[in-house]
Short mmCIF file of C-alpha atoms in Angstrom, two decimals:
data_model
loop_
_atom_site.label_atom_id
_atom_site.label_comp_id
_atom_site.label_asym_id
_atom_site.label_seq_id
_atom_site.Cartn_x
_atom_site.Cartn_y
_atom_site.Cartn_z
CA MET A 291 101.88 -62.50 2.98
CA ASN A 292 103.20 -66.01 3.02
CA ALA A 293 106.40 -64.49 4.47
CA PHE A 294 104.55 -62.45 7.12
CA ASP A 295 105.60 -63.43 10.64
CA ALA A 296 102.85 -62.21 12.91
CA ALA A 297 104.81 -63.38 15.93
CA ARG A 298 107.40 -60.64 15.30
CA PHE A 299 104.57 -58.10 15.92
CA GLU A 300 102.85 -59.85 18.85
CA LYS A 301 104.56 -57.31 21.28
CA TYR A 302 102.42 -54.57 19.71
CA MET A 303 99.25 -56.56 20.18
CA GLU A 304 100.25 -57.35 23.78
CA ARG A 305 101.13 -53.62 24.33
CA CYS A 306 97.59 -52.75 23.28
CA ARG A 307 96.03 -55.44 25.48
CA VAL A 308 98.06 -54.25 28.56
CA ALA A 309 96.99 -50.55 27.80
CA GLY A 310 93.35 -51.58 27.68
CA ILE A 311 93.17 -51.07 23.79
CA ARG A 312 90.87 -53.58 22.30
CA LEU A 313 91.07 -54.57 18.74
CA THR A 314 87.98 -55.68 16.96
CA THR A 315 86.18 -55.39 13.60
CA LEU A 316 83.27 -53.42 12.41
CA ALA A 317 81.55 -56.76 11.70
CA GLU A 318 81.98 -57.84 15.39
CA LEU A 319 80.81 -54.44 16.62
CA GLY A 320 77.85 -54.31 14.23
CA ASP A 321 77.82 -52.69 10.80
CA THR A 322 75.17 -50.26 11.81
CA PRO A 323 74.43 -46.66 10.74
CA ARG A 324 75.58 -45.31 14.05
CA HIS A 325 78.90 -47.25 13.65
CA ARG A 326 79.30 -46.17 10.19
CA ARG A 327 79.10 -42.60 11.31
CA ALA A 328 81.72 -43.34 14.08
CA LEU A 329 83.98 -44.88 11.46
CA TYR A 330 83.46 -41.87 9.20
CA GLU A 331 84.35 -39.46 12.00
CA LEU A 332 87.40 -41.44 12.89
CA ASN A 333 88.63 -41.71 9.32
CA LYS A 334 88.02 -38.01 8.75
CA GLU A 335 90.09 -37.16 11.77
CA CYS A 336 92.86 -39.46 10.98
CA SER A 337 93.03 -38.63 7.34
CA ALA A 338 93.63 -34.93 8.14
CA ASP A 339 97.35 -35.74 8.50
CA ILE A 340 97.78 -37.25 5.04
CA PRO A 341 100.00 -34.96 2.98
CA ASP A 342 97.98 -33.17 0.27
CA ARG A 343 94.81 -34.90 1.47
CA GLY A 344 92.54 -31.91 0.87
CA GLU A 345 89.03 -31.70 2.07
CA PHE A 346 87.59 -35.05 3.36
CA TYR A 347 84.39 -36.47 1.90
CA THR A 348 81.01 -35.55 3.15
CA PHE A 349 79.32 -38.45 5.02
CA ASP A 350 77.14 -39.30 1.96
CA GLU A 351 80.24 -39.25 -0.28
CA TYR A 352 82.06 -41.51 2.22
CA LEU A 353 79.26 -43.94 2.21
CA GLU A 354 79.10 -43.96 -1.59
CA ARG A 355 82.95 -44.29 -2.17
CA ARG A 356 84.01 -46.42 0.78
CA ILE A 357 81.04 -48.41 2.09
CA GLU A 358 78.66 -48.97 -0.72
CA VAL A 359 81.14 -50.57 -3.02
CA PRO A 360 81.78 -54.22 -3.84
CA SER A 361 85.25 -54.25 -2.10
CA TYR A 362 83.79 -53.20 1.24
CA ASP A 363 83.56 -55.84 3.95
CA PRO A 364 83.06 -54.89 7.63
CA ARG A 365 85.25 -57.92 8.61
CA GLY A 366 88.12 -56.07 7.03
CA VAL A 367 87.66 -52.90 9.07
CA VAL A 368 89.74 -53.16 12.24
CA ILE A 369 88.84 -50.75 15.05
CA ALA A 370 90.94 -49.92 18.09
CA LEU A 371 88.86 -49.13 21.10
CA ASP A 372 89.87 -47.49 24.38
CA ASP A 373 86.73 -48.27 26.33
CA ASP A 374 84.14 -46.49 24.26
CA VAL A 375 86.60 -44.25 22.36
CA TRP A 376 87.24 -45.25 18.83
CA CYS A 377 91.01 -44.35 18.63
CA GLY A 378 92.19 -46.17 15.52
CA LEU A 379 91.15 -47.86 12.29
CA ALA A 380 92.80 -50.11 9.70
CA ALA A 381 90.42 -50.58 6.77
CA THR A 382 91.18 -53.41 4.25
CA SER A 383 89.18 -53.94 1.16
CA ASP A 384 88.36 -57.25 -0.51
CA ARG A 385 89.92 -57.43 -3.97
CA ARG A 386 90.02 -61.18 -4.06
CA SER A 387 88.91 -61.19 -7.65
CA ALA A 388 92.31 -59.55 -8.42
CA GLY A 389 94.03 -62.01 -6.01
CA PHE A 390 94.71 -59.68 -2.99
CA VAL A 391 93.16 -57.54 -0.18
CA CYS A 392 94.21 -53.93 0.04
CA ASN A 393 94.85 -52.03 3.21
CA GLU A 394 93.21 -48.75 2.29
CA MET A 395 93.68 -46.70 5.39
CA THR A 396 95.34 -46.95 8.66
CA GLY A 397 95.14 -44.13 11.17
CA VAL A 398 95.27 -43.44 14.90
CA LYS A 399 93.97 -40.36 16.67
CA ALA A 400 96.87 -38.01 17.54
CA ALA A 401 96.50 -38.57 21.38
CA TYR A 402 97.13 -42.29 20.89
CA ARG A 403 100.06 -42.21 18.43
CA GLY A 404 103.44 -43.64 19.33
CA ARG A 405 102.03 -46.72 21.18
CA GLY A 406 102.25 -49.21 18.30
CA ILE A 407 98.41 -49.29 17.69
CA SER A 408 98.77 -48.97 13.98
CA ILE A 409 101.18 -52.02 13.75
CA ALA A 410 98.93 -53.99 16.05
CA MET A 411 95.86 -53.13 13.85
CA LYS A 412 97.50 -54.10 10.71
CA THR A 413 98.76 -57.27 12.23
CA PHE A 414 95.30 -58.18 13.57
CA GLY A 415 93.90 -57.31 10.12
CA ILE A 416 96.15 -59.75 8.07
CA GLY A 417 93.56 -62.45 9.00
CA PHE A 418 91.22 -60.84 6.64
CA ALA A 419 93.27 -62.09 3.72
CA ASP A 420 92.70 -65.62 4.98
CA LEU A 421 89.03 -64.97 5.14
CA CYS A 422 89.09 -63.90 1.51
CA GLY A 423 91.16 -66.83 0.45
CA VAL A 424 94.21 -64.82 -0.73
CA ASP A 425 97.77 -64.71 0.21
CA LYS A 426 98.69 -61.22 -0.89
CA VAL A 427 98.10 -57.91 1.02
CA ARG A 428 98.74 -54.64 -0.75
CA THR A 429 98.74 -51.12 0.67
CA VAL A 430 99.05 -47.55 -0.62
CA HIS A 431 100.43 -44.41 0.93
CA HIS A 432 101.29 -40.94 -0.04
CA PRO A 433 105.00 -40.80 -1.02
CA ALA A 434 105.53 -37.94 1.56
CA ASN A 435 103.86 -39.79 4.43
CA THR A 436 107.15 -41.12 5.86
CA SER A 437 105.64 -42.53 9.07
CA ALA A 438 103.21 -44.84 7.01
CA ILE A 439 106.05 -45.88 4.68
CA GLU A 440 108.31 -46.79 7.56
CA MET A 441 105.54 -48.76 9.23
CA ASN A 442 104.72 -50.58 6.07
CA ARG A 443 108.45 -51.41 5.51
CA ARG A 444 108.66 -52.68 9.02
CA LEU A 445 105.69 -55.03 8.41
CA GLY A 446 107.33 -56.26 5.27
CA PHE A 447 105.56 -54.48 2.56
CA VAL A 448 107.79 -53.89 -0.53
CA ASP A 449 107.40 -51.70 -3.48
CA ALA A 450 105.67 -53.56 -6.31
CA GLU A 451 104.18 -52.84 -9.71
CA TRP A 452 100.35 -53.28 -9.56
CA ASP A 453 98.84 -55.43 -12.17
#
């Protein structure tokens, strides 16, 4: 992350602003049961395109595996809003005990793709690493998810062996 040049990606942030897409976090919106349900529905919809994803979690499983875990922090969950429509998310977990944060999921509803929203959300979300006091951001992707791999490469992610 020390080499991350956010200014290179400001055009994506600006494109969102001009289009009326607001980037915020779940912490800023309020980490409420209603917002957790909205996050679940958005994550479920966006995850449907992950190769070999299979059936998505039930809401209770989602809470248990994604929310009610030590690495969850609503400050690390970026939401893209088009007025009241939740159109994208970039969820980053707090793994500071291992020296990094991890971008777990980035997704945009199909009708909003191709506008640079994913890159804008990931750029916006890089600040979460600072909040956690780490300088390393990791991410994962399915090896057949070429669009995710391409975006991650553009942002500067490189293949690495995990400790």
